[in-house]
Each structure stands twice: as structure tokens, then as C-alpha cells.
């Protein structure tokens, strides 16, 4: 496939390597100032002859980019996180054309973790002595907090454990946490590619489910496989739908 990479940062560069390994052509690299980029902004000229786009950038500019993609009926994989407030606007653009696959984490391991989290939440539904919480670590460059993956994990817990009804992402400095709150906390520093832990805790013991990314390769490979999957599928798809097919989850 002829691919454009939008956001030529840590992820964009790795996605290019993997796309080339899998026999795709990277015909356009779009980034405001990254070394090696061909174009600073998304416009029809930067997307000439492009069939598919993989965007791992920032939420700023995402909607303007999507306007151009949908006008050109492109297949788009969006890995950017931290844009929950833009969902409605973004999805409505794809009613005009094109196809979108979006997700907070394109690695197989994290998607297995989402499935394990669902099981864990179900298991403790009637075992009230277990509480549940989420923590994530990421490198010092990461701009959003909590991570998109942590928010996806939280969503799975809120949907599958009736006693947790509220997401709490703040540090609780002046009060205790309430039973119905699900605490999601974050640490930033160093070079950590991404570590997420769901802890089930009781007076007797602790059970921890941890996904530790050893590198960014798993995310990048999933994004390229996702773009291949999106061919001939118009509309908007969550990465869950891709992983259900790919892993038979
Ligand atoms: N879904 C998943 O599996 C994963 C998602 N991510 C997410 O991907 C995003 C990028 O991560 P990462 O590569 O580490 O970040 P980087 O900061 O290394 O790269 C992002 C690049 O995108 C550029 N950029 C920002 N906005 C636009 C735009 N509108 N058009 C074109 N380029 C743009 C930035 O330019 P500038 O610096 O000048 O702003 C920067 O060069 C983050 O949101 C991260 O959370 C990361 C890993 C996995
Ligand atoms: O910014 C990152 O690096 C990552 N972002 C994604 C997220 O916010 O969950 C996925 C991965 O954890 C790496």
C-alpha cells in the first residue's frame, strides 16, 4: 500500500521501518519540524497518490488532518492519545468518506491485557474484599496523562464491575478514596516505553496484572497490521474490532 506517515516522531519513524519490511511504500512523511519529514502539514499535495495514512501525533491539528483524509477517501490508522473530547467531531467527518481505525494501544499484549482486565473485573464482582486500581509508567517525553491505555483499562473496569462507577485520576492529597472511585495514577520519567498494572488487592493478598512494553515495536507493528485490515472496510472502527479478528478474542 502507498502510505503517508503523519507525525514523524518516535512512533512515526518506527512505523516507517515496519511498513517497509512488510512491503509497503512510504510515499510521504508529514510533520511540522521533524528531521526527514517531506511536508510540514497535511494537505492534498502531501497526500498525492496516498492510499493509507498512519497518524501518531498530537490531538492539536487532528481534526483539520481528518478533513483532508475524508475528502480523499483514505484509510486511516490513528494511534494518537488524549483526544477524548474530539470524538464526536472526528467520527462525524468519516460519514463523508474514508475509513478510520483508532485505538489507544496497538500492541497484541496490551489487547490481551484488556481481555484479562475484563475477566478480572467479572471475577471480583461478588468478592467484595478485593479492591481494584490502575497504575501506569511512561517515559519523560509523554505529553498526556493518564495514558490512553490506562483510560481504556479504566473503561473496561467501569463497564464490568458494578461497584466502580467513577474514574479518579487526581492525586488524593486531602481525603480518602471512596469505594465507588476507580483510582488511575501515572508516573513519568526515564525512557519507559509503557507499563500498565491492574492491581486487585485484599487484606489477604495482592494480584497484579502487568503489561510491560519492552520497546515500541509492538505498537508500530499493530498499527501497520491494522491498516492492512482496514482495506475495503468503510466507516469508523475501534482497535478492539481489529484485534477480535486478528487474535480471535
Ligand atoms: N496507540 C498506540 O499504540 C500508541 C500511541 N502512542 C501515541 O502516539 C502519539 C505520538 O507518540 P510519539 O511518537 O512517542 O510522540 P513524538 O512526540 O515522538 O512524535 C509525535 C510527532 O508528531 C508531530 N505532530 C504533532 N501534531 C501533528 C500534526 N497535526 N500533523 C503532523 N505531525 C504532528 C510532532 O511534532 P511537534 O513535536 O513539532 O509537535 C512530533 O514530531 C502520542 O499521542 C502517544 O500517546 C504512542 C505509542 C503507541
Ligand atoms: O506515549 C506513549 O509512548 C504511549 N502511548 C500510548 C498510551 O497513551 O497509552 C500507548 C503506549 O503506552 C505508549
PDB file of C-alpha atoms and ligand atoms in Angstrom:
ATOM      1  CA  UNK A   1       0.000   0.000   0.000  1.00  0.00           C
ATOM      2  CA  UNK A   2       1.156   3.592  -0.597  1.00  0.00           C
ATOM      3  CA  UNK A   3       1.323   5.072   2.883  1.00  0.00           C
ATOM      4  CA  UNK A   4       1.703   8.531   4.418  1.00  0.00           C
ATOM      5  CA  UNK A   5       3.080   8.786   7.933  1.00  0.00           C
ATOM      6  CA  UNK A   6       1.702  11.728   9.865  1.00  0.00           C
ATOM      7  CA  UNK A   7       3.738  12.575  12.966  1.00  0.00           C
ATOM      8  CA  UNK A   8       7.328  11.586  12.252  1.00  0.00           C
ATOM      9  CA  UNK A   9       8.434  11.235  15.868  1.00  0.00           C
ATOM     10  CA  UNK A  10       9.377   8.164  17.911  1.00  0.00           C
ATOM     11  CA  UNK A  11       6.409   6.145  16.621  1.00  0.00           C
ATOM     12  CA  UNK A  12       6.316   7.536  13.082  1.00  0.00           C
ATOM     13  CA  UNK A  13       9.920   6.562  12.368  1.00  0.00           C
ATOM     14  CA  UNK A  14       9.450   3.024  13.656  1.00  0.00           C
ATOM     15  CA  UNK A  15       6.185   2.610  11.746  1.00  0.00           C
ATOM     16  CA  UNK A  16       8.064   3.532   8.571  1.00  0.00           C
ATOM     17  CA  UNK A  17      10.622   0.737   9.186  1.00  0.00           C
ATOM     18  CA  UNK A  18       7.921  -1.844   9.798  1.00  0.00           C
ATOM     19  CA  UNK A  19       5.766  -0.709   6.865  1.00  0.00           C
ATOM     20  CA  UNK A  20       8.783  -1.044   4.530  1.00  0.00           C
ATOM     21  CA  UNK A  21       9.608  -4.504   5.972  1.00  0.00           C
ATOM     22  CA  UNK A  22       6.044  -5.586   5.196  1.00  0.00           C
ATOM     23  CA  UNK A  23       6.346  -4.489   1.560  1.00  0.00           C
ATOM     24  CA  UNK A  24       4.522  -1.147   1.730  1.00  0.00           C
ATOM     25  CA  UNK A  25       5.769   2.103   0.173  1.00  0.00           C
ATOM     26  CA  UNK A  26       6.128   5.146   2.418  1.00  0.00           C
ATOM     27  CA  UNK A  27       5.470   7.969  -0.038  1.00  0.00           C
ATOM     28  CA  UNK A  28       5.006  10.901   2.364  1.00  0.00           C
ATOM     29  CA  UNK A  29       6.227  11.813   5.860  1.00  0.00           C
ATOM     30  CA  UNK A  30       4.338  14.736   7.361  1.00  0.00           C
ATOM     31  CA  UNK A  31       5.475  16.568  10.489  1.00  0.00           C
ATOM     32  CA  UNK A  32       5.835  20.283  11.333  1.00  0.00           C
ATOM     33  CA  UNK A  33       9.561  20.123  12.084  1.00  0.00           C
ATOM     34  CA  UNK A  34      10.920  16.599  12.450  1.00  0.00           C
ATOM     35  CA  UNK A  35      14.153  15.910  10.564  1.00  0.00           C
ATOM     36  CA  UNK A  36      13.452  13.771   7.463  1.00  0.00           C
ATOM     37  CA  UNK A  37       9.850  14.943   7.021  1.00  0.00           C
ATOM     38  CA  UNK A  38       8.727  15.697   3.426  1.00  0.00           C
ATOM     39  CA  UNK A  39       5.860  18.080   4.286  1.00  0.00           C
ATOM     40  CA  UNK A  40       5.115  20.236   7.360  1.00  0.00           C
ATOM     41  CA  UNK A  41       1.305  19.943   7.224  1.00  0.00           C
ATOM     42  CA  UNK A  42      -1.386  17.642   5.901  1.00  0.00           C
ATOM     43  CA  UNK A  43      -2.843  18.920   2.617  1.00  0.00           C
ATOM     44  CA  UNK A  44      -3.869  17.358  -0.730  1.00  0.00           C
ATOM     45  CA  UNK A  45      -0.371  17.826  -2.166  1.00  0.00           C
ATOM     46  CA  UNK A  46       1.222  15.934   0.751  1.00  0.00           C
ATOM     47  CA  UNK A  47      -1.256  13.085   0.204  1.00  0.00           C
ATOM     48  CA  UNK A  48      -0.990  12.768  -3.574  1.00  0.00           C
ATOM     49  CA  UNK A  49      -1.194   9.073  -4.606  1.00  0.00           C
ATOM     50  CA  UNK A  50      -1.584   8.006  -0.980  1.00  0.00           C
ATOM     51  CA  UNK A  51      -3.931   5.098  -0.117  1.00  0.00           C
ATOM     52  CA  UNK A  52      -3.415   4.812   3.629  1.00  0.00           C
ATOM     53  CA  UNK A  53      -2.366   7.105   6.478  1.00  0.00           C
ATOM     54  CA  UNK A  54      -0.886   6.198   9.854  1.00  0.00           C
ATOM     55  CA  UNK A  55      -1.057   9.134  12.273  1.00  0.00           C
ATOM     56  CA  UNK A  56       0.707   9.123  15.656  1.00  0.00           C
ATOM     57  CA  UNK A  57       0.922  12.821  16.502  1.00  0.00           C
ATOM     58  CA  UNK A  58      -0.816  15.211  18.858  1.00  0.00           C
ATOM     59  CA  UNK A  59      -4.536  15.980  19.243  1.00  0.00           C
ATOM     60  CA  UNK A  60      -3.892  19.550  18.008  1.00  0.00           C
ATOM     61  CA  UNK A  61      -4.481  19.585  14.245  1.00  0.00           C
ATOM     62  CA  UNK A  62      -6.081  16.130  14.228  1.00  0.00           C
ATOM     63  CA  UNK A  63      -9.491  17.376  13.064  1.00  0.00           C
ATOM     64  CA  UNK A  64      -8.019  19.523  10.271  1.00  0.00           C
ATOM     65  CA  UNK A  65      -5.995  16.490   9.147  1.00  0.00           C
ATOM     66  CA  UNK A  66      -9.084  14.262   9.166  1.00  0.00           C
ATOM     67  CA  UNK A  67     -10.947  16.764   6.990  1.00  0.00           C
ATOM     68  CA  UNK A  68      -8.358  16.219   4.261  1.00  0.00           C
ATOM     69  CA  UNK A  69      -8.264  12.413   4.718  1.00  0.00           C
ATOM     70  CA  UNK A  70     -12.036  12.030   4.430  1.00  0.00           C
ATOM     71  CA  UNK A  71     -12.220  14.287   1.356  1.00  0.00           C
ATOM     72  CA  UNK A  72      -9.719  11.916  -0.288  1.00  0.00           C
ATOM     73  CA  UNK A  73     -11.447   8.711   0.942  1.00  0.00           C
ATOM     74  CA  UNK A  74      -8.301   7.468   2.664  1.00  0.00           C
ATOM     75  CA  UNK A  75      -7.782   4.553   5.044  1.00  0.00           C
ATOM     76  CA  UNK A  76      -6.516   5.957   8.334  1.00  0.00           C
ATOM     77  CA  UNK A  77      -4.993   4.369  11.425  1.00  0.00           C
ATOM     78  CA  UNK A  78      -4.950   6.811  14.342  1.00  0.00           C
ATOM     79  CA  UNK A  79      -2.769   5.966  17.337  1.00  0.00           C
ATOM     80  CA  UNK A  80      -2.632   9.419  18.932  1.00  0.00           C
ATOM     81  CA  UNK A  81      -3.958   9.512  22.512  1.00  0.00           C
ATOM     82  CA  UNK A  82      -5.510  12.249  24.663  1.00  0.00           C
ATOM     83  CA  UNK A  83      -8.333  13.352  22.335  1.00  0.00           C
ATOM     84  CA  UNK A  84     -11.499  12.043  24.044  1.00  0.00           C
ATOM     85  CA  UNK A  85     -13.160  15.469  23.762  1.00  0.00           C
ATOM     86  CA  UNK A  86     -12.835  15.411  19.953  1.00  0.00           C
ATOM     87  CA  UNK A  87     -14.524  12.042  19.368  1.00  0.00           C
ATOM     88  CA  UNK A  88     -17.902  13.241  18.153  1.00  0.00           C
ATOM     89  CA  UNK A  89     -16.444  15.798  15.754  1.00  0.00           C
ATOM     90  CA  UNK A  90     -13.904  13.330  14.382  1.00  0.00           C
ATOM     91  CA  UNK A  91     -16.311  10.453  13.834  1.00  0.00           C
ATOM     92  CA  UNK A  92     -18.853  12.681  12.081  1.00  0.00           C
ATOM     93  CA  UNK A  93     -16.225  13.612   9.478  1.00  0.00           C
ATOM     94  CA  UNK A  94     -15.922   9.963   8.410  1.00  0.00           C
ATOM     95  CA  UNK A  95     -19.618   9.942   7.428  1.00  0.00           C
ATOM     96  CA  UNK A  96     -18.418  11.753   4.291  1.00  0.00           C
ATOM     97  CA  UNK A  97     -15.940   9.042   3.266  1.00  0.00           C
ATOM     98  CA  UNK A  98     -12.823   7.102   4.125  1.00  0.00           C
ATOM     99  CA  UNK A  99     -12.176   4.646   6.933  1.00  0.00           C
ATOM    100  CA  UNK A 100     -10.760   5.091  10.424  1.00  0.00           C
ATOM    101  CA  UNK A 101      -9.230   2.583  12.826  1.00  0.00           C
ATOM    102  CA  UNK A 102      -8.360   4.145  16.182  1.00  0.00           C
ATOM    103  CA  UNK A 103      -7.012   2.794  19.435  1.00  0.00           C
ATOM    104  CA  UNK A 104      -5.005   3.721  22.497  1.00  0.00           C
ATOM    105  CA  UNK A 105      -2.653   0.748  22.191  1.00  0.00           C
ATOM    106  CA  UNK A 106      -1.948  -1.279  19.049  1.00  0.00           C
ATOM    107  CA  UNK A 107       0.207  -3.955  20.715  1.00  0.00           C
ATOM    108  CA  UNK A 108      -1.066  -7.525  20.951  1.00  0.00           C
ATOM    109  CA  UNK A 109      -0.002  -7.711  24.609  1.00  0.00           C
ATOM    110  CA  UNK A 110      -1.995  -4.667  25.696  1.00  0.00           C
ATOM    111  CA  UNK A 111      -5.062  -6.002  23.902  1.00  0.00           C
ATOM    112  CA  UNK A 112      -4.658  -9.306  25.740  1.00  0.00           C
ATOM    113  CA  UNK A 113      -4.413  -7.232  28.931  1.00  0.00           C
ATOM    114  CA  UNK A 114      -7.748  -5.528  28.117  1.00  0.00           C
ATOM    115  CA  UNK A 115      -9.321  -9.008  27.810  1.00  0.00           C
ATOM    116  CA  UNK A 116      -7.702 -10.171  31.088  1.00  0.00           C
ATOM    117  CA  UNK A 117      -8.916  -7.000  32.828  1.00  0.00           C
ATOM    118  CA  UNK A 118     -12.487  -7.761  31.787  1.00  0.00           C
ATOM    119  CA  UNK A 119     -12.173 -11.271  33.259  1.00  0.00           C
ATOM    120  CA  UNK A 120     -10.633  -9.918  36.466  1.00  0.00           C
ATOM    121  CA  UNK A 121     -13.432  -7.380  36.888  1.00  0.00           C
ATOM    122  CA  UNK A 122     -16.064 -10.111  36.411  1.00  0.00           C
ATOM    123  CA  UNK A 123     -14.306 -12.423  38.869  1.00  0.00           C
ATOM    124  CA  UNK A 124     -14.394  -9.913  41.718  1.00  0.00           C
ATOM    125  CA  UNK A 125     -17.943  -8.652  41.057  1.00  0.00           C
ATOM    126  CA  UNK A 126     -19.228 -10.645  44.049  1.00  0.00           C
ATOM    127  CA  UNK A 127     -15.957 -10.893  46.007  1.00  0.00           C
ATOM    128  CA  UNK A 128     -16.189  -7.550  47.746  1.00  0.00           C
ATOM    129  CA  UNK A 129     -12.979  -7.883  49.769  1.00  0.00           C
ATOM    130  CA  UNK A 130     -10.984  -7.165  46.604  1.00  0.00           C
ATOM    131  CA  UNK A 131     -10.484  -3.585  45.531  1.00  0.00           C
ATOM    132  CA  UNK A 132      -9.034  -2.689  42.107  1.00  0.00           C
ATOM    133  CA  UNK A 133      -6.745   0.113  40.888  1.00  0.00           C
ATOM    134  CA  UNK A 134      -4.612   1.024  37.877  1.00  0.00           C
ATOM    135  CA  UNK A 135      -1.122   2.494  37.565  1.00  0.00           C
ATOM    136  CA  UNK A 136       0.987   3.347  34.523  1.00  0.00           C
ATOM    137  CA  UNK A 137       4.598   4.415  33.918  1.00  0.00           C
ATOM    138  CA  UNK A 138       5.831   6.195  30.785  1.00  0.00           C
ATOM    139  CA  UNK A 139       8.934   7.988  29.527  1.00  0.00           C
ATOM    140  CA  UNK A 140       9.596  11.610  30.397  1.00  0.00           C
ATOM    141  CA  UNK A 141       8.584  12.899  26.910  1.00  0.00           C
ATOM    142  CA  UNK A 142       4.968  11.749  27.103  1.00  0.00           C
ATOM    143  CA  UNK A 143       2.552  14.686  26.906  1.00  0.00           C
ATOM    144  CA  UNK A 144      -0.766  13.128  28.011  1.00  0.00           C
ATOM    145  CA  UNK A 145      -1.621  11.719  31.392  1.00  0.00           C
ATOM    146  CA  UNK A 146      -3.101   9.273  32.242  1.00  0.00           C
ATOM    147  CA  UNK A 147      -2.084   7.280  29.176  1.00  0.00           C
ATOM    148  CA  UNK A 148      -4.721   6.371  26.622  1.00  0.00           C
ATOM    149  CA  UNK A 149      -4.166   2.716  27.512  1.00  0.00           C
ATOM    150  CA  UNK A 150      -4.820   3.362  31.221  1.00  0.00           C
ATOM    151  CA  UNK A 151      -8.048   5.146  30.300  1.00  0.00           C
ATOM    152  CA  UNK A 152      -9.063   2.186  28.111  1.00  0.00           C
ATOM    153  CA  UNK A 153      -8.346  -0.205  31.009  1.00  0.00           C
ATOM    154  CA  UNK A 154     -10.406   2.022  33.300  1.00  0.00           C
ATOM    155  CA  UNK A 155     -13.274   1.954  30.809  1.00  0.00           C
ATOM    156  CA  UNK A 156     -13.203  -1.863  30.794  1.00  0.00           C
ATOM    157  CA  UNK A 157     -13.327  -1.927  34.610  1.00  0.00           C
ATOM    158  CA  UNK A 158     -16.139   0.641  34.850  1.00  0.00           C
ATOM    159  CA  UNK A 159     -18.167  -1.345  32.314  1.00  0.00           C
ATOM    160  CA  UNK A 160     -17.644  -4.701  34.022  1.00  0.00           C
ATOM    161  CA  UNK A 161     -17.526  -4.090  37.780  1.00  0.00           C
ATOM    162  CA  UNK A 162     -20.729  -2.538  39.100  1.00  0.00           C
ATOM    163  CA  UNK A 163     -19.281  -1.184  42.374  1.00  0.00           C
ATOM    164  CA  UNK A 164     -16.838   1.098  40.483  1.00  0.00           C
ATOM    165  CA  UNK A 165     -18.771   3.967  38.950  1.00  0.00           C
ATOM    166  CA  UNK A 166     -16.346   6.918  38.895  1.00  0.00           C
ATOM    167  CA  UNK A 167     -12.919   7.437  37.377  1.00  0.00           C
ATOM    168  CA  UNK A 168     -10.464   9.268  39.653  1.00  0.00           C
ATOM    169  CA  UNK A 169      -7.189  10.410  38.067  1.00  0.00           C
ATOM    170  CA  UNK A 170      -6.146  13.060  40.624  1.00  0.00           C
ATOM    171  CA  UNK A 171      -3.711  12.540  43.492  1.00  0.00           C
ATOM    172  CA  UNK A 172      -5.919  12.448  46.586  1.00  0.00           C
ATOM    173  CA  UNK A 173      -3.997  14.728  48.917  1.00  0.00           C
ATOM    174  CA  UNK A 174      -6.774  15.771  51.323  1.00  0.00           C
ATOM    175  CA  UNK A 175      -9.161  12.844  51.561  1.00  0.00           C
ATOM    176  CA  UNK A 176      -9.504   9.061  51.375  1.00  0.00           C
ATOM    177  CA  UNK A 177     -10.718   7.423  48.172  1.00  0.00           C
ATOM    178  CA  UNK A 178     -14.411   6.464  48.074  1.00  0.00           C
ATOM    179  CA  UNK A 179     -15.386   2.833  47.367  1.00  0.00           C
ATOM    180  CA  UNK A 180     -17.064   3.704  44.083  1.00  0.00           C
ATOM    181  CA  UNK A 181     -13.999   5.563  42.744  1.00  0.00           C
ATOM    182  CA  UNK A 182     -11.517   3.765  40.479  1.00  0.00           C
ATOM    183  CA  UNK A 183      -8.081   5.282  41.004  1.00  0.00           C
ATOM    184  CA  UNK A 184      -5.856   5.559  37.921  1.00  0.00           C
ATOM    185  CA  UNK A 185      -2.426   7.023  38.620  1.00  0.00           C
ATOM    186  CA  UNK A 186       0.569   7.868  36.451  1.00  0.00           C
ATOM    187  CA  UNK A 187       4.338   8.275  36.779  1.00  0.00           C
ATOM    188  CA  UNK A 188       6.524   9.990  34.171  1.00  0.00           C
ATOM    189  CA  UNK A 189      10.283   9.644  33.851  1.00  0.00           C
ATOM    190  CA  UNK A 190      13.199   7.991  32.096  1.00  0.00           C
ATOM    191  CA  UNK A 191      12.718   6.016  28.888  1.00  0.00           C
ATOM    192  CA  UNK A 192       9.921   3.578  29.877  1.00  0.00           C
ATOM    193  CA  UNK A 193       8.083   2.646  26.608  1.00  0.00           C
ATOM    194  CA  UNK A 194       4.871   1.911  28.553  1.00  0.00           C
ATOM    195  CA  UNK A 195       3.982  -0.177  31.640  1.00  0.00           C
ATOM    196  CA  UNK A 196       0.430  -0.702  32.877  1.00  0.00           C
ATOM    197  CA  UNK A 197      -0.576  -2.567  36.040  1.00  0.00           C
ATOM    198  CA  UNK A 198      -4.027  -3.502  37.272  1.00  0.00           C
ATOM    199  CA  UNK A 199      -3.893  -4.409  40.960  1.00  0.00           C
ATOM    200  CA  UNK A 200      -6.543  -6.446  42.767  1.00  0.00           C
ATOM    201  CA  UNK A 201      -5.952  -6.014  46.462  1.00  0.00           C
ATOM    202  CA  UNK A 202      -7.439  -7.534  49.621  1.00  0.00           C
ATOM    203  CA  UNK A 203      -6.458  -7.806  53.304  1.00  0.00           C
ATOM    204  CA  UNK A 204      -5.020 -11.241  52.491  1.00  0.00           C
ATOM    205  CA  UNK A 205      -3.080 -10.705  49.275  1.00  0.00           C
ATOM    206  CA  UNK A 206      -2.421  -8.809  46.046  1.00  0.00           C
ATOM    207  CA  UNK A 207      -2.859  -9.905  42.446  1.00  0.00           C
ATOM    208  CA  UNK A 208      -1.125  -7.772  39.809  1.00  0.00           C
ATOM    209  CA  UNK A 209      -1.666  -7.925  36.039  1.00  0.00           C
ATOM    210  CA  UNK A 210       1.145  -6.062  34.297  1.00  0.00           C
ATOM    211  CA  UNK A 211       1.877  -5.353  30.662  1.00  0.00           C
ATOM    212  CA  UNK A 212       5.429  -4.139  30.130  1.00  0.00           C
ATOM    213  CA  UNK A 213       6.286  -2.998  26.622  1.00  0.00           C
ATOM    214  CA  UNK A 214       9.964  -3.852  26.002  1.00  0.00           C
ATOM    215  CA  UNK A 215      10.100  -1.428  23.078  1.00  0.00           C
ATOM    216  CA  UNK A 216       7.689   0.468  20.792  1.00  0.00           C
ATOM    217  CA  UNK A 217       7.870  -2.256  18.110  1.00  0.00           C
ATOM    218  CA  UNK A 218       4.653  -3.975  19.207  1.00  0.00           C
ATOM    219  CA  UNK A 219       2.664  -0.730  18.893  1.00  0.00           C
ATOM    220  CA  UNK A 220       4.125   0.028  15.461  1.00  0.00           C
ATOM    221  CA  UNK A 221       3.556  -3.464  14.058  1.00  0.00           C
ATOM    222  CA  UNK A 222      -0.058  -3.448  15.264  1.00  0.00           C
ATOM    223  CA  UNK A 223      -0.660  -0.114  13.529  1.00  0.00           C
ATOM    224  CA  UNK A 224       0.632  -1.413  10.186  1.00  0.00           C
ATOM    225  CA  UNK A 225      -1.350  -4.674  10.509  1.00  0.00           C
ATOM    226  CA  UNK A 226      -4.385  -2.569  11.408  1.00  0.00           C
ATOM    227  CA  UNK A 227      -4.042  -0.538   8.219  1.00  0.00           C
ATOM    228  CA  UNK A 228      -3.872  -3.752   6.161  1.00  0.00           C
ATOM    229  CA  UNK A 229      -7.049  -4.989   7.938  1.00  0.00           C
ATOM    230  CA  UNK A 230      -8.879  -1.714   7.203  1.00  0.00           C
ATOM    231  CA  UNK A 231      -8.762  -2.209   3.416  1.00  0.00           C
ATOM    232  CA  UNK A 232     -12.322  -2.377   1.974  1.00  0.00           C
ATOM    233  CA  UNK A 233     -13.934  -1.522   5.344  1.00  0.00           C
ATOM    234  CA  UNK A 234     -15.502   1.951   5.149  1.00  0.00           C
ATOM    235  CA  UNK A 235     -16.520   3.568   8.461  1.00  0.00           C
ATOM    236  CA  UNK A 236     -15.109   4.028  11.931  1.00  0.00           C
ATOM    237  CA  UNK A 237     -13.620   1.096  13.859  1.00  0.00           C
ATOM    238  CA  UNK A 238     -12.142   0.741  17.323  1.00  0.00           C
ATOM    239  CA  UNK A 239      -8.935  -1.305  17.578  1.00  0.00           C
ATOM    240  CA  UNK A 240     -10.942  -3.897  19.572  1.00  0.00           C
ATOM    241  CA  UNK A 241     -12.664  -4.873  16.340  1.00  0.00           C
ATOM    242  CA  UNK A 242      -9.353  -5.401  14.561  1.00  0.00           C
ATOM    243  CA  UNK A 243      -7.882  -7.440  17.451  1.00  0.00           C
ATOM    244  CA  UNK A 244     -11.052  -9.558  17.679  1.00  0.00           C
ATOM    245  CA  UNK A 245     -10.442 -10.624  14.076  1.00  0.00           C
ATOM    246  CA  UNK A 246      -6.677 -10.811  14.311  1.00  0.00           C
ATOM    247  CA  UNK A 247      -6.443 -12.709  17.616  1.00  0.00           C
ATOM    248  CA  UNK A 248      -9.861 -14.348  17.615  1.00  0.00           C
ATOM    249  CA  UNK A 249     -10.568 -12.740  21.018  1.00  0.00           C
TER     250      UNK A 249
HETATM  251  N1  LIG B   1      -1.918   3.742  20.051  1.00  0.00           N
HETATM  252  C1  LIG B   1      -0.707   3.265  20.341  1.00  0.00           C
HETATM  253  O1  LIG B   1      -0.425   2.058  20.244  1.00  0.00           O
HETATM  254  C2  LIG B   1       0.370   4.223  20.731  1.00  0.00           C
HETATM  255  C3  LIG B   1       0.082   5.562  20.801  1.00  0.00           C
HETATM  256  N2  LIG B   1       1.059   6.454  21.040  1.00  0.00           N
HETATM  257  C4  LIG B   1       0.652   7.842  20.972  1.00  0.00           C
HETATM  258  O2  LIG B   1       1.148   8.376  19.746  1.00  0.00           O
HETATM  259  C5  LIG B   1       1.397   9.765  19.887  1.00  0.00           C
HETATM  260  C6  LIG B   1       2.811  10.085  19.417  1.00  0.00           C
HETATM  261  O3  LIG B   1       3.760   9.436  20.212  1.00  0.00           O
HETATM  262  P1  LIG B   1       5.331   9.596  19.915  1.00  0.00           P
HETATM  263  O4  LIG B   1       5.642   9.193  18.515  1.00  0.00           O
HETATM  264  O5  LIG B   1       6.007   8.935  21.049  1.00  0.00           O
HETATM  265  O6  LIG B   1       5.494  11.181  20.052  1.00  0.00           O
HETATM  266  P2  LIG B   1       6.582  12.136  19.389  1.00  0.00           P
HETATM  267  O7  LIG B   1       6.469  13.444  20.115  1.00  0.00           O
HETATM  268  O8  LIG B   1       7.894  11.458  19.300  1.00  0.00           O
HETATM  269  O9  LIG B   1       6.075  12.323  17.876  1.00  0.00           O
HETATM  270  C7  LIG B   1       4.898  12.991  17.513  1.00  0.00           C
HETATM  271  C8  LIG B   1       5.244  13.852  16.306  1.00  0.00           C
HETATM  272  O10 LIG B   1       4.041  14.289  15.700  1.00  0.00           O
HETATM  273  C9  LIG B   1       4.194  15.645  15.322  1.00  0.00           C
HETATM  274  N3  LIG B   1       2.870  16.214  15.195  1.00  0.00           N
HETATM  275  C10 LIG B   1       2.075  16.723  16.155  1.00  0.00           C
HETATM  276  N4  LIG B   1       0.910  17.121  15.648  1.00  0.00           N
HETATM  277  C11 LIG B   1       0.961  16.897  14.304  1.00  0.00           C
HETATM  278  C12 LIG B   1       0.071  17.121  13.229  1.00  0.00           C
HETATM  279  N5  LIG B   1      -1.137  17.674  13.431  1.00  0.00           N
HETATM  280  N6  LIG B   1       0.448  16.772  11.983  1.00  0.00           N
HETATM  281  C13 LIG B   1       1.651  16.220  11.789  1.00  0.00           C
HETATM  282  N7  LIG B   1       2.551  15.982  12.771  1.00  0.00           N
HETATM  283  C14 LIG B   1       2.203  16.304  14.015  1.00  0.00           C
HETATM  284  C15 LIG B   1       5.033  16.217  16.455  1.00  0.00           C
HETATM  285  O11 LIG B   1       5.619  17.428  16.061  1.00  0.00           O
HETATM  286  P3  LIG B   1       5.989  18.516  17.215  1.00  0.00           P
HETATM  287  O12 LIG B   1       6.907  17.832  18.168  1.00  0.00           O
HETATM  288  O13 LIG B   1       6.640  19.614  16.423  1.00  0.00           O
HETATM  289  O14 LIG B   1       4.685  18.894  17.832  1.00  0.00           O
HETATM  290  C16 LIG B   1       6.053  15.098  16.682  1.00  0.00           C
HETATM  291  O15 LIG B   1       7.162  15.226  15.812  1.00  0.00           O
HETATM  292  C17 LIG B   1       1.113  10.081  21.362  1.00  0.00           C
HETATM  293  O16 LIG B   1      -0.209  10.562  21.467  1.00  0.00           O
HETATM  294  C18 LIG B   1       1.210   8.727  22.051  1.00  0.00           C
HETATM  295  O17 LIG B   1       0.463   8.653  23.236  1.00  0.00           O
HETATM  296  C19 LIG B   1       2.338   6.075  21.239  1.00  0.00           C
HETATM  297  C20 LIG B   1       2.677   4.775  21.222  1.00  0.00           C
HETATM  298  C21 LIG B   1       1.722   3.737  20.975  1.00  0.00           C
HETATM  299  O1  LIG B   2       3.097   7.881  24.506  1.00  0.00           O
HETATM  300  C1  LIG B   2       3.482   6.691  24.530  1.00  0.00           C
HETATM  301  O2  LIG B   2       4.689   6.394  24.495  1.00  0.00           O
HETATM  302  C2  LIG B   2       2.464   5.635  24.571  1.00  0.00           C
HETATM  303  N1  LIG B   2       1.218   5.993  24.458  1.00  0.00           N
HETATM  304  C3  LIG B   2       0.088   5.146  24.430  1.00  0.00           C
HETATM  305  C4  LIG B   2      -0.842   5.457  25.573  1.00  0.00           C
HETATM  306  O3  LIG B   2      -1.023   6.655  25.883  1.00  0.00           O
HETATM  307  O4  LIG B   2      -1.412   4.548  26.142  1.00  0.00           O
HETATM  308  C5  LIG B   2       0.446   3.683  24.278  1.00  0.00           C
HETATM  309  C6  LIG B   2       1.739   3.262  24.902  1.00  0.00           C
HETATM  310  O5  LIG B   2       1.547   3.013  26.247  1.00  0.00           O
HETATM  311  C7  LIG B   2       2.871   4.223  24.652  1.00  0.00           C
END
